[in-house]
Amino acid sequence: MTTPLIRIANLNKSFGPLHVLRDVSLDVTAREAVVIIGPSGSGKSTLLRCINLLEPIDSGSIQFETSKISADSRGAHLLRRQLGMVFQNFELFLHLTASENIMLAPMKVLGMDRDAARTVAEDLLAKVHIPDKADFYAHELSGGQQQRVAIARALAMRPKVMLYDEPTSALDPEMIKEVLDVIRELSQEGMTSLVVTHEMGFARNVADRIIFMDEGRIIENAPPETFFNGGSDLQPRTVRFLDQILHH
Amino acid sequence: MDSPELILQYVFSQPFAEAAGMTLLITILSVLLGIVLGLIIAMMQESRVAALRGLVVVYLWLFRGTPVLFQIIFVFNVLPTFGILFSGFTSAIIALSLNEGAYMSEIMRSGLQAVGRGQRTAGRALGMREWQVMRYIVLPQALRIVIPPIGNQFIGMLKLSALVSVIAVEELLLVANQTASANFRYLEALAAAGIYYLLFTTVFMLAQARIERWAGAQKRSRTTPKVSFTQRLLGVGLKQASMR
């Protein structure tokens, strides 16, 4: 058994009186694709944001590689360089072109020179299948294209893990596939991925493991075959959830 | 002496040139201090401390709810009874910049709010420090929002500065008035002052249009409508934060 890349143990997080994460424990191995599903408000996104310290944690621990991620956020920026994150609403920098969005962090954070960063941006735009959009601004791109620029922007920091927070929830149906295809390709190349999503087809085809969360707890942690065909092996709450989403 | 000749003589005379310099100095100092104040107020408004937000409300209420002329006279004439004594010039700057800050805060707030929380989070998620997020993501976008209305405030302040003639600051209107009262050549003295005012507003407007074009050129397609000369002069058509 290899040591996990990320080890989360007994994580708790509250927003005021709202207890969003309750004793969450989860290991993620390198190269693994973990898909997190669950109803809205189940704590999926918060879990993702806790991993790169965008949300401070109340108790429990998160370990990345061999180092413990501390609850105080002084070293947070160093940790975040190794974790790529993609957001539901893309969050491209609106004053920059697609390639400038990708170049900004490598230049300002890693000190890469402009030409090298430009090459990185071109390579990554080709990787996400929009090599011709380098000089376009966000408002000139479709949602699916914007999200793929956002993925390229995260990849430019050469992260060891990619965190996707509902990457297709803000997209028109016909654009969902182009984004999911990119995520799948990256995962197949060995990028460790944590994906919060409502796309069950994607979960079934791409995930090595599926996590089902409800009310801040991990209810199910199973490979997709078990999860989607499991029947008696599953928790009653999981079965009810699957009933609702698969038979409507 | 003919009128045109006298007007020209006034325009190029030392008292008028000095008064014009004073008007310009008051305008620029007051707007600059107003920007600093406005930025502080805008940040206080976003503060989590209720007392700070309350303080801001009182400040805005006082300075937007009373005439500027009242504020100028108040600083100059009432504060000395509490032992706070300022020269006319200092009083003018204090009153005008406090007033300006009350309006500038709205402009600053719109600039800061234009950059959504999501973009800042995205910057942090890339491993940027807080100052880098501010420097490379928030400020470049906020600047584009605040430059046009700040240009407006300069033009507005140039005209407001004439009010401080009531507390004997040697600016354009006062000097013109004094000059005229010596020989009753009001037309000529006021025309000379008017020439300076028009010169300054024209220069401000041209600078404003230039800066807007520069900010716009960095972004290929912009949706900002064209602003005509008259609109600029009247201060409409641009996002206008103040109507005094």
Coordinates of C-alpha atoms in Angstrom, one line a residue:
Chain A
M1 CA 0.0 0.0 0.0
T2 CA 1.5 3.3 -1.1
T3 CA 1.2 6.3 1.2
P4 CA -1.7 8.6 0.2
L5 CA -1.0 11.9 -1.5
I6 CA -3.7 13.5 0.6
R7 CA -4.8 12.2 3.9
I8 CA -7.8 13.9 5.6
A9 CA -8.6 12.8 9.1
N10 CA -11.6 13.8 11.3
L11 CA -12.1 17.1 9.6
N12 CA -14.7 19.4 11.1
K13 CA -15.8 22.7 9.8
S14 CA -18.6 25.0 10.8
F15 CA -20.0 28.3 9.4
G16 CA -21.4 29.9 12.5
P17 CA -24.1 27.5 13.8
L18 CA -24.0 25.5 10.6
H19 CA -21.9 22.3 10.9
V20 CA -20.9 21.7 7.3
L21 CA -18.2 19.0 7.7
R22 CA -18.5 16.3 10.4
D23 CA -15.6 14.0 11.0
V24 CA -14.7 13.7 7.4
S25 CA -11.8 11.3 6.7
L26 CA -10.5 10.5 3.3
D27 CA -7.3 9.3 1.6
V28 CA -6.4 10.1 -2.0
T29 CA -3.7 8.2 -3.7
A30 CA -1.5 9.7 -6.4
R31 CA -2.9 9.3 -9.9
E32 CA -6.3 8.5 -8.6
A33 CA -9.5 10.1 -9.8
V34 CA -12.0 10.7 -6.9
V35 CA -15.5 11.9 -7.7
I36 CA -17.5 13.5 -4.9
I37 CA -21.2 13.6 -5.3
G38 CA -24.1 14.5 -3.0
P39 CA -27.1 16.8 -2.7
S40 CA -26.5 20.6 -2.5
G41 CA -25.3 21.7 0.9
S42 CA -23.8 18.4 1.7
G43 CA -20.3 19.9 2.2
K44 CA -18.7 18.7 -1.0
S45 CA -17.4 22.2 -2.1
T46 CA -16.4 23.1 1.4
L47 CA -14.3 20.0 1.6
L48 CA -12.5 20.9 -1.6
R49 CA -11.9 24.5 -0.3
C50 CA -10.5 23.2 3.0
I51 CA -7.9 21.1 1.2
N52 CA -6.2 24.1 -0.2
L53 CA -7.0 26.3 2.8
L54 CA -9.4 28.6 1.1
E55 CA -11.5 27.8 4.1
P56 CA -9.8 27.5 7.5
I57 CA -10.6 24.2 9.3
D58 CA -11.9 23.9 12.8
S59 CA -10.5 20.6 13.8
G60 CA -9.0 17.5 12.4
S61 CA -6.0 17.3 10.1
I62 CA -5.1 17.3 6.4
Q63 CA -1.8 15.9 5.3
F64 CA -0.4 16.6 1.8
E65 CA 2.5 14.3 0.8
T66 CA 4.5 14.1 4.0
S67 CA 3.7 17.5 5.5
K68 CA 0.8 18.5 7.6
I69 CA -1.4 21.3 6.4
S70 CA -1.7 23.6 9.4
A71 CA -4.9 25.4 10.2
D72 CA -3.2 28.7 10.4
S73 CA -2.8 30.1 6.9
R74 CA 0.7 31.5 6.9
G75 CA 2.1 29.0 4.5
A76 CA -1.1 28.6 2.6
H77 CA 0.2 30.2 -0.6
L78 CA 3.1 27.7 -0.7
L79 CA 0.7 24.8 -0.4
R80 CA -1.7 26.2 -3.0
R81 CA 1.0 26.3 -5.7
Q82 CA 0.9 22.5 -5.7
L83 CA -2.9 22.2 -5.8
G84 CA -4.7 23.4 -8.9
M85 CA -8.3 24.5 -8.5
V86 CA -11.1 25.0 -11.0
F87 CA -14.3 26.9 -10.0
Q88 CA -17.9 26.6 -11.0
N89 CA -17.9 30.1 -12.4
F90 CA -14.5 29.9 -14.1
E91 CA -13.3 33.1 -12.5
L92 CA -11.0 34.1 -15.3
F93 CA -9.2 37.5 -14.8
L94 CA -11.3 39.7 -17.0
H95 CA -8.6 42.3 -17.8
L96 CA -6.3 39.6 -19.3
T97 CA -6.5 37.5 -22.4
A98 CA -6.7 33.7 -22.2
S99 CA -2.9 33.3 -22.5
E100 CA -2.2 36.1 -20.1
N101 CA -4.5 34.4 -17.6
I102 CA -2.4 31.3 -17.9
M103 CA 0.9 33.2 -17.8
L104 CA 0.2 35.4 -14.7
A105 CA 0.9 33.0 -11.9
P106 CA 3.9 31.3 -13.5
M107 CA 5.5 34.7 -14.1
K108 CA 4.6 36.4 -10.8
V109 CA 4.7 33.4 -8.4
L110 CA 7.3 31.2 -10.0
G111 CA 9.4 34.0 -11.6
M112 CA 9.2 32.5 -15.1
D113 CA 10.2 34.8 -17.9
R114 CA 7.6 36.1 -20.4
D115 CA 8.7 34.0 -23.3
A116 CA 8.8 30.7 -21.4
A117 CA 5.4 31.5 -19.8
R118 CA 4.0 32.2 -23.3
T119 CA 5.2 28.8 -24.5
V120 CA 3.6 27.1 -21.5
A121 CA 0.4 28.9 -22.2
E122 CA 0.4 27.9 -25.9
D123 CA 1.1 24.3 -25.0
L124 CA -1.7 24.2 -22.4
L125 CA -4.2 25.9 -24.7
A126 CA -3.5 23.2 -27.2
K127 CA -3.9 20.6 -24.5
V128 CA -7.4 21.8 -23.7
H129 CA -8.2 22.0 -27.5
I130 CA -8.4 25.8 -27.9
P131 CA -5.0 26.7 -29.4
D132 CA -6.6 29.5 -31.4
K133 CA -8.1 31.4 -28.4
A134 CA -4.8 32.7 -26.9
D135 CA -5.6 36.4 -27.5
F136 CA -9.3 36.3 -26.6
Y137 CA -10.8 37.9 -23.5
A138 CA -13.2 35.9 -21.3
H139 CA -16.2 37.8 -22.6
E140 CA -15.3 36.7 -26.1
L141 CA -15.3 33.0 -25.2
S142 CA -18.1 30.5 -24.5
G143 CA -18.6 29.1 -21.1
G144 CA -17.0 25.8 -22.1
Q145 CA -14.0 27.6 -23.5
Q146 CA -13.6 29.8 -20.4
Q147 CA -13.6 26.8 -18.2
R148 CA -11.0 25.1 -20.3
V149 CA -8.8 28.2 -20.0
A150 CA -9.3 28.1 -16.3
I151 CA -8.1 24.5 -16.3
A152 CA -5.1 25.4 -18.3
R153 CA -4.4 28.3 -15.9
A154 CA -4.4 25.9 -13.0
L155 CA -2.2 23.4 -14.9
A156 CA 0.4 26.1 -15.6
M157 CA 1.6 25.9 -12.0
R158 CA 2.3 22.2 -12.5
P159 CA 0.2 21.1 -9.6
K160 CA 0.3 17.6 -8.2
V161 CA -3.4 17.5 -7.7
M162 CA -6.4 19.1 -9.5
L163 CA -9.4 20.1 -7.5
Y164 CA -12.6 20.7 -9.6
D165 CA -15.5 22.4 -7.8
E166 CA -18.6 21.7 -9.9
P167 CA -16.7 22.5 -13.1
T168 CA -19.7 22.1 -15.4
S169 CA -22.6 23.3 -13.2
A170 CA -22.6 26.8 -14.8
L171 CA -22.4 25.5 -18.4
D172 CA -25.0 25.0 -21.1
P173 CA -25.6 21.3 -21.7
E174 CA -23.8 21.2 -25.1
M175 CA -20.6 22.5 -23.5
I176 CA -20.4 20.1 -20.6
K177 CA -18.9 17.3 -22.7
E178 CA -15.9 19.4 -24.0
V179 CA -14.9 20.3 -20.4
L180 CA -15.4 16.8 -19.0
D181 CA -13.4 15.3 -21.8
V182 CA -10.5 17.5 -20.8
I183 CA -10.8 16.5 -17.2
R184 CA -10.9 12.8 -18.2
E185 CA -7.9 13.1 -20.5
L186 CA -5.8 14.7 -17.7
S187 CA -6.9 12.0 -15.3
Q188 CA -5.9 9.3 -17.8
E189 CA -2.5 10.9 -18.1
G190 CA -2.1 10.4 -14.4
M191 CA -3.2 13.7 -12.9
T192 CA -4.6 13.1 -9.4
S193 CA -8.1 14.6 -9.5
L194 CA -10.8 15.4 -7.0
V195 CA -14.0 16.3 -8.8
V196 CA -17.2 17.6 -7.2
T197 CA -19.9 17.1 -9.8
H198 CA -23.5 16.2 -10.5
E199 CA -22.6 14.4 -13.8
M200 CA -23.3 10.7 -13.0
G201 CA -22.2 9.5 -16.4
F202 CA -18.8 11.1 -15.9
A203 CA -18.6 9.7 -12.4
R204 CA -19.3 6.2 -13.7
N205 CA -16.8 6.3 -16.5
V206 CA -13.9 8.3 -15.1
A207 CA -13.9 7.8 -11.3
D208 CA -11.6 5.3 -9.6
R209 CA -13.6 6.0 -6.5
I210 CA -16.9 7.7 -5.7
I211 CA -17.5 9.5 -2.5
F212 CA -21.1 10.2 -1.6
M213 CA -21.7 13.0 1.0
D214 CA -24.7 14.1 2.8
E215 CA -25.2 16.6 5.7
G216 CA -21.4 17.0 6.1
R217 CA -20.6 13.3 6.3
I218 CA -19.1 10.8 3.9
I219 CA -21.8 8.2 3.6
E220 CA -20.3 6.1 0.9
N221 CA -16.7 5.5 -0.4
A222 CA -16.8 2.9 -3.1
P223 CA -15.5 2.1 -6.6
P224 CA -18.0 3.1 -9.3
E225 CA -19.1 -0.5 -10.1
T226 CA -20.1 -1.1 -6.5
F227 CA -21.6 2.4 -6.3
F228 CA -23.9 2.2 -9.3
N229 CA -24.7 -1.5 -9.2
G230 CA -24.2 -2.3 -5.5
G231 CA -27.7 -2.6 -4.1
S232 CA -27.4 -4.4 -0.8
D233 CA -23.8 -3.2 -0.2
L234 CA -24.9 0.4 -0.1
Q235 CA -26.2 2.6 2.7
P236 CA -30.0 3.2 2.6
R237 CA -29.3 7.0 2.2
T238 CA -27.2 6.3 -0.9
V239 CA -29.8 4.1 -2.4
R240 CA -32.4 6.8 -1.9
F241 CA -30.2 9.4 -3.5
L242 CA -29.4 7.2 -6.5
D243 CA -33.1 6.4 -6.9
Q244 CA -33.9 10.1 -7.1
I245 CA -31.3 11.0 -9.6
L246 CA -31.3 7.9 -11.8
H247 CA -35.1 7.4 -12.1
H248 CA -36.5 10.8 -12.7
Chain B
M1 CA -8.2 101.3 -22.6
D2 CA -10.2 98.9 -24.9
S3 CA -11.9 95.9 -23.3
P4 CA -10.0 93.2 -25.3
E5 CA -6.7 94.9 -24.5
L6 CA -7.5 95.1 -20.8
I7 CA -8.7 91.5 -20.6
L8 CA -5.4 90.3 -22.2
Q9 CA -3.5 92.5 -19.8
Y10 CA -5.3 91.0 -16.8
V11 CA -4.8 87.4 -18.1
F12 CA -1.1 88.0 -18.3
S13 CA -0.8 90.0 -15.1
Q14 CA 1.0 88.5 -12.1
P15 CA -2.0 88.7 -9.7
F16 CA -4.2 86.7 -12.2
A17 CA -1.5 84.2 -13.0
E18 CA -0.9 83.6 -9.3
A19 CA -4.6 83.4 -8.6
A20 CA -5.0 80.8 -11.4
G21 CA -2.1 78.9 -9.8
M22 CA -3.9 79.0 -6.5
T23 CA -7.2 77.7 -8.0
L24 CA -5.3 74.9 -9.7
L25 CA -3.5 74.0 -6.5
I26 CA -6.7 74.0 -4.4
T27 CA -8.4 71.8 -7.0
I28 CA -5.6 69.2 -7.3
L29 CA -4.9 69.0 -3.6
S30 CA -8.5 68.7 -2.7
V31 CA -9.2 65.9 -5.2
L32 CA -6.1 64.0 -4.3
L33 CA -6.9 64.2 -0.6
G34 CA -10.5 63.3 -1.4
I35 CA -9.3 60.2 -3.2
V36 CA -7.3 59.1 -0.2
L37 CA -10.2 59.8 2.1
G38 CA -12.6 58.1 -0.3
L39 CA -10.5 55.0 -0.4
I40 CA -10.4 54.9 3.4
I41 CA -14.1 55.4 3.7
A42 CA -14.8 52.8 1.0
M43 CA -12.8 50.2 3.0
M44 CA -14.5 51.2 6.2
Q45 CA -17.8 50.6 4.6
E46 CA -16.8 47.0 3.8
S47 CA -15.5 46.6 7.4
R48 CA -17.0 44.0 9.7
V49 CA -16.8 46.4 12.6
A50 CA -20.3 48.0 13.0
A51 CA -18.9 51.1 14.8
L52 CA -16.7 51.9 11.7
R53 CA -19.7 51.6 9.4
G54 CA -21.8 53.8 11.7
L55 CA -19.1 56.4 11.7
V56 CA -19.1 56.4 7.9
V57 CA -22.9 56.9 7.8
V58 CA -22.6 59.9 10.0
Y59 CA -19.8 61.4 7.9
L60 CA -21.6 60.9 4.7
W61 CA -24.8 62.3 6.2
L62 CA -23.1 65.5 7.4
F63 CA -21.1 66.2 4.2
R64 CA -23.6 65.2 1.6
G65 CA -26.5 66.8 3.6
T66 CA -25.1 70.3 3.9
P67 CA -23.9 72.8 1.3
V68 CA -20.2 72.9 0.5
L69 CA -20.3 76.7 1.1
F70 CA -21.6 76.0 4.6
Q71 CA -18.8 73.5 5.2
I72 CA -16.2 76.0 4.1
I73 CA -17.5 78.8 6.3
F74 CA -17.9 76.4 9.2
V75 CA -14.3 75.2 9.1
F76 CA -13.0 78.8 8.8
N77 CA -15.3 80.6 11.3
V78 CA -16.6 78.0 13.8
L79 CA -13.6 75.8 14.5
P80 CA -11.5 78.8 15.8
T81 CA -14.0 79.2 18.7
F82 CA -12.9 75.7 19.8
G83 CA -9.3 76.8 19.6
I84 CA -8.7 75.2 16.2
L85 CA -7.3 78.0 14.0
F86 CA -6.5 77.5 10.3
S87 CA -5.4 79.8 7.6
G88 CA -7.9 80.5 4.8
F89 CA -6.0 78.2 2.4
T90 CA -5.8 75.3 5.0
S91 CA -9.5 75.7 5.8
A92 CA -10.3 75.6 2.1
I93 CA -8.4 72.4 1.6
I94 CA -9.8 70.8 4.7
A95 CA -13.4 71.6 3.8
L96 CA -13.2 70.8 0.1
S97 CA -11.3 67.5 0.6
L98 CA -13.7 66.3 3.4
N99 CA -16.6 67.1 1.1
E100 CA -14.9 65.5 -1.9
G101 CA -14.1 62.3 0.2
A102 CA -17.8 61.9 0.9
Y103 CA -18.5 61.6 -2.9
M104 CA -15.2 59.9 -3.9
S105 CA -16.0 57.0 -1.5
E106 CA -18.8 56.0 -3.8
I107 CA -16.5 55.9 -6.8
M108 CA -13.8 54.0 -4.9
R109 CA -16.4 51.5 -3.8
S110 CA -17.6 50.8 -7.3
G111 CA -14.0 50.3 -8.3
L112 CA -13.3 47.8 -5.6
Q113 CA -16.5 46.0 -6.0
A114 CA -16.1 45.6 -9.7
V115 CA -13.6 42.8 -9.1
G116 CA -15.6 39.9 -7.8
R117 CA -14.6 37.8 -4.8
G118 CA -14.3 34.9 -7.1
Q119 CA -11.4 36.3 -9.1
R120 CA -9.5 37.1 -5.9
T121 CA -10.1 33.6 -4.7
A122 CA -8.8 32.3 -8.0
G123 CA -5.7 34.3 -7.6
R124 CA -5.1 33.0 -4.1
A125 CA -5.8 29.4 -5.3
L126 CA -2.9 29.9 -7.8
G127 CA -0.5 30.6 -4.9
M128 CA -0.4 34.3 -5.1
R129 CA 0.1 36.4 -1.9
E130 CA -2.6 38.9 -0.9
W131 CA -0.6 41.8 -2.2
Q132 CA -0.1 40.1 -5.5
V133 CA -3.8 39.5 -5.9
M134 CA -4.3 43.2 -5.1
R135 CA -1.6 44.4 -7.5
Y136 CA -2.1 42.1 -10.5
I137 CA -5.8 41.3 -10.3
V138 CA -7.9 43.9 -8.4
L139 CA -6.1 47.2 -9.0
P140 CA -5.8 47.0 -12.8
Q141 CA -9.5 46.3 -13.1
A142 CA -10.5 48.8 -10.4
L143 CA -8.4 51.6 -12.1
R144 CA -10.4 51.3 -15.3
I145 CA -13.6 51.8 -13.4
V146 CA -12.5 54.8 -11.3
I147 CA -10.5 56.9 -13.9
P148 CA -13.5 58.4 -15.8
P149 CA -15.5 59.5 -12.8
I150 CA -12.3 60.9 -11.1
G151 CA -11.8 63.1 -14.2
N152 CA -15.3 64.4 -13.6
Q153 CA -14.5 65.2 -10.0
F154 CA -11.5 67.3 -11.1
I155 CA -13.7 69.4 -13.4
G156 CA -16.3 69.7 -10.7
M157 CA -13.8 70.7 -8.0
L158 CA -12.3 73.4 -10.3
K159 CA -15.7 75.1 -10.3
L160 CA -16.3 74.5 -6.6
S161 CA -12.9 76.1 -5.7
A162 CA -14.4 79.5 -6.5
L163 CA -16.5 79.2 -3.3
V164 CA -13.4 79.6 -1.1
S165 CA -13.2 83.3 -2.2
V166 CA -15.7 83.9 0.7
I167 CA -12.9 83.1 3.2
A168 CA -10.5 85.4 1.4
V169 CA -8.3 82.8 -0.3
E170 CA -6.6 84.6 -3.2
E171 CA -8.0 82.4 -6.0
L172 CA -9.3 83.5 -9.4
L173 CA -12.8 84.7 -8.5
L174 CA -11.6 86.8 -5.5
V175 CA -8.8 88.4 -7.4
A176 CA -11.1 89.2 -10.3
N177 CA -13.6 90.7 -8.0
Q178 CA -11.1 92.8 -6.1
T179 CA -9.6 94.0 -9.4
A180 CA -13.0 95.0 -10.7
S181 CA -14.1 96.8 -7.5
A182 CA -11.1 99.1 -7.9
N183 CA -12.1 100.4 -11.4
F184 CA -15.6 98.9 -11.9
R185 CA -14.4 97.1 -15.1
Y186 CA -16.3 93.9 -14.1
L187 CA -16.6 92.6 -17.6
E188 CA -12.9 92.6 -18.3
A189 CA -11.8 91.2 -14.9
L190 CA -14.4 88.4 -14.9
A191 CA -13.6 87.6 -18.6
A192 CA -10.0 87.2 -17.7
A193 CA -10.9 84.8 -14.8
G194 CA -13.3 83.0 -17.2
I195 CA -10.6 82.4 -19.7
Y196 CA -8.5 80.7 -17.1
Y197 CA -11.4 78.5 -15.9
L198 CA -12.3 77.5 -19.5
L199 CA -8.6 76.8 -20.2
F200 CA -8.3 74.5 -17.2
T201 CA -11.6 72.6 -17.8
T202 CA -10.6 72.1 -21.4
V203 CA -7.3 70.7 -20.4
F204 CA -8.9 68.4 -17.8
M205 CA -11.4 67.2 -20.4
L206 CA -8.7 66.4 -22.9
A207 CA -6.6 64.6 -20.4
Q208 CA -9.6 62.6 -19.2
A209 CA -10.5 61.6 -22.8
R210 CA -6.9 60.6 -23.4
I211 CA -6.6 58.5 -20.2
E212 CA -10.0 56.8 -21.0
R213 CA -8.7 55.9 -24.5
W214 CA -5.5 54.5 -23.0
A215 CA -7.4 52.4 -20.5
G216 CA -9.8 51.3 -23.2
A217 CA -7.1 50.4 -25.7
Q218 CA -5.8 47.7 -23.4
K219 CA -9.1 45.9 -23.8
R220 CA -10.0 45.2 -27.4
S221 CA -13.8 45.6 -27.4
R222 CA -15.3 48.0 -24.9
T223 CA -19.0 48.7 -24.4
T224 CA -18.6 52.2 -22.9
P225 CA -20.6 54.6 -25.0
K226 CA -18.9 57.6 -26.6
V227 CA -19.1 60.7 -24.5
S228 CA -19.7 64.0 -26.4
F229 CA -18.0 67.3 -25.6
T230 CA -21.3 68.7 -24.2
Q231 CA -22.0 65.7 -22.1
R232 CA -18.5 65.9 -20.6
L233 CA -18.9 69.5 -19.9
L234 CA -22.2 68.9 -18.2
G235 CA -20.9 65.9 -16.4
V236 CA -23.6 63.6 -17.8
G237 CA -23.1 60.4 -19.8
L238 CA -20.3 59.3 -17.5
K239 CA -21.0 57.4 -14.3
Q240 CA -21.7 60.4 -12.1
A241 CA -21.3 60.0 -8.4
S242 CA -22.0 63.5 -7.3
M243 CA -24.5 66.2 -8.1
R244 CA -23.9 69.1 -5.9

